[in-house]
Amino acid sequence: MRRPATQSKPAPPGSSISPLMLGLLLAVMTVLAYLPALRGGFIWDDHSHVENNPLLFGPGGLQRIWFSLEAPQYYPLVFTSFRLERALWGVKPAGYHWVNLLLHAANALLVWQLLRRLKVPGAWLAAALFALHPVNVESVAWITERKNTLSMLF
């Protein structure tokens, strides 16, 4: 006796949206949620870490960032990124805010992809909650908190 051909199961609700569109939606939602931060200026220790930090514009700064204790705190990758940005847009805070925001959006996409690969149900929703949760506002809106968004990326 021959077995009948198996019928394919219907797709679960919401699965008709392509992963590319879901990723784009996640990134756009993240950017829109944090748009107000782009109008912010330098706050608290942004002045000493970014605006007035001679390691970001002075001679030998890159070597001093990595091999001395002159930096306000020892975060060489963070200060290297600040030095590069200082060369790109000077002391205009919007550029620094954009980088933090884009790093956070990239991290949300990475969270989603990791959870998808682990076959966690609701992976996209979990990534959206991560992206939009208020606990992350400080890491995105406060320039000096780049260490959080940058370390998660790696």
C-alpha positions as MATLAB code, in Angstrom:
seq = 'MRRPATQSKPAPPGSSISPLMLGLLLAVMTVLAYLPALRGGFIWDDHSHVENNPLLFGPGGLQRIWFSLEAPQYYPLVFTSFRLERALWGVKPAGYHWVNLLLHAANALLVWQLLRRLKVPGAWLAAALFALHPVNVESVAWITERKNTLSMLF';
ca = [
       0.000    0.000    0.000;
       1.294    3.351   -0.992;
       1.435    6.268    1.448;
      -0.270    9.446    0.331;
       1.981   12.360   -0.444;
       2.337   14.637    2.535;
       0.653   17.930    2.220;
       2.617   20.988    3.121;
       1.484   22.768    6.228;
       0.074   26.229    5.819;
       2.493   28.997    6.624;
       2.098   30.476   10.102;
       0.499   33.907   10.277;
       2.904   36.734    9.517;
       5.441   34.488    7.817;
       4.490   35.772    4.401;
       6.653   38.832    5.024;
      10.174   38.306    3.721;
      13.077   38.405    6.180;
      14.494   41.348    4.239;
      11.303   43.345    4.814;
      11.209   42.363    8.497;
      14.814   43.489    8.906;
      14.090   46.761    7.157;
      11.033   47.295    9.354;
      13.086   46.641   12.480;
      15.792   49.089   11.402;
      13.289   51.801   10.417;
      11.353   51.415   13.681;
      14.587   51.746   15.639;
      15.702   54.862   13.777;
      12.274   56.494   14.108;
      12.112   55.768   17.839;
      15.482   57.408   18.479;
      15.190   60.355   16.075;
      14.744   62.860   18.942;
      18.242   61.949   20.198;
      19.762   63.332   16.999;
      18.853   66.854   18.079;
      20.715   66.444   21.368;
      24.026   68.058   22.115;
      26.936   67.021   24.260;
      25.974   66.167   27.838;
      27.772   65.294   31.061;
      31.137   63.700   30.267;
      30.726   64.029   26.483;
      32.601   67.309   26.899;
      35.705   65.666   28.366;
      35.525   62.484   26.278;
      34.714   63.996   22.886;
      34.534   67.763   22.677;
      37.646   68.733   24.678;
      39.734   65.559   24.441;
      43.148   66.359   22.884;
      43.666   62.660   22.082;
      41.002   63.003   19.388;
      42.700   65.786   17.459;
      46.245   66.196   18.710;
      49.417   64.669   17.258;
      50.091   61.081   18.234;
      46.595   60.784   19.624;
      45.896   57.348   18.235;
      49.056   55.891   19.752;
      48.295   57.627   23.048;
      44.711   56.285   23.008;
      45.966   52.715   22.768;
      49.250   52.809   24.710;
      48.917   55.389   27.482;
      46.681   56.156   30.417;
      45.916   59.690   29.218;
      42.355   58.934   28.089;
      39.613   59.752   30.619;
      38.869   56.008   30.667;
      40.606   53.166   28.866;
      38.244   52.332   25.994;
      40.653   52.367   23.049;
      38.196   51.218   20.389;
      35.613   53.781   21.512;
      38.138   56.620   21.501;
      39.497   55.467   18.148;
      35.987   55.726   16.719;
      35.623   59.176   18.298;
      38.949   60.249   16.772;
      37.796   59.142   13.317;
      34.488   60.942   13.754;
      36.226   64.052   15.043;
      38.110   64.135   11.719;
      34.832   63.674    9.813;
      32.462   66.130   11.514;
      34.418   67.929   14.183;
      32.438   68.770   17.299;
      28.972   68.579   15.744;
      27.136   66.122   18.014;
      24.624   64.948   15.372;
      27.236   62.767   13.651;
      28.154   61.018   16.897;
      24.473   60.495   17.681;
      23.885   58.996   14.221;
      26.710   56.505   14.718;
      25.308   55.404   18.102;
      21.847   55.062   16.583;
      23.058   53.045   13.599;
      25.117   50.784   15.863;
      22.016   50.166   17.979;
      19.918   49.368   14.898;
      22.624   46.959   13.702;
      22.646   45.324   17.135;
      18.873   44.862   17.004;
      19.252   43.139   13.641;
      21.988   40.918   15.066;
      19.801   39.983   18.046;
      17.011   39.049   15.654;
      19.289   36.956   13.445;
      20.845   35.177   16.412;
      17.428   34.311   17.855;
      16.227   33.159   14.410;
      19.208   30.825   14.065;
      18.511   29.455   17.520;
      14.908   28.919   16.385;
      13.524   30.970   19.268;
       9.808   31.560   18.759;
       9.020   35.270   18.476;
      12.597   36.161   17.563;
      11.584   39.283   15.649;
       9.355   40.512   18.482;
      12.154   39.962   20.995;
      14.551   41.951   18.800;
      11.970   44.732   18.442;
      11.567   44.855   22.230;
      15.335   45.069   22.592;
      15.534   47.827   19.975;
      12.734   49.936   21.413;
      13.037   49.286   25.136;
      13.649   52.466   27.159;
      16.550   50.868   29.026;
      18.651   51.379   25.870;
      17.984   55.103   25.525;
      21.050   56.068   27.540;
      23.336   53.916   25.383;
      21.993   55.454   22.191;
      21.383   59.083   23.166;
      24.467   59.696   25.336;
      27.501   59.862   23.060;
      29.998   58.654   25.659;
      27.973   55.486   26.150;
      29.242   54.302   22.750;
      31.047   51.591   24.683;
      27.719   49.758   25.139;
      26.560   49.835   21.517;
      30.036   49.133   20.164;
      30.801   46.240   22.521;
      27.514   44.536   21.710;
      28.298   44.681   18.018;
      31.428   42.629   18.616;
];
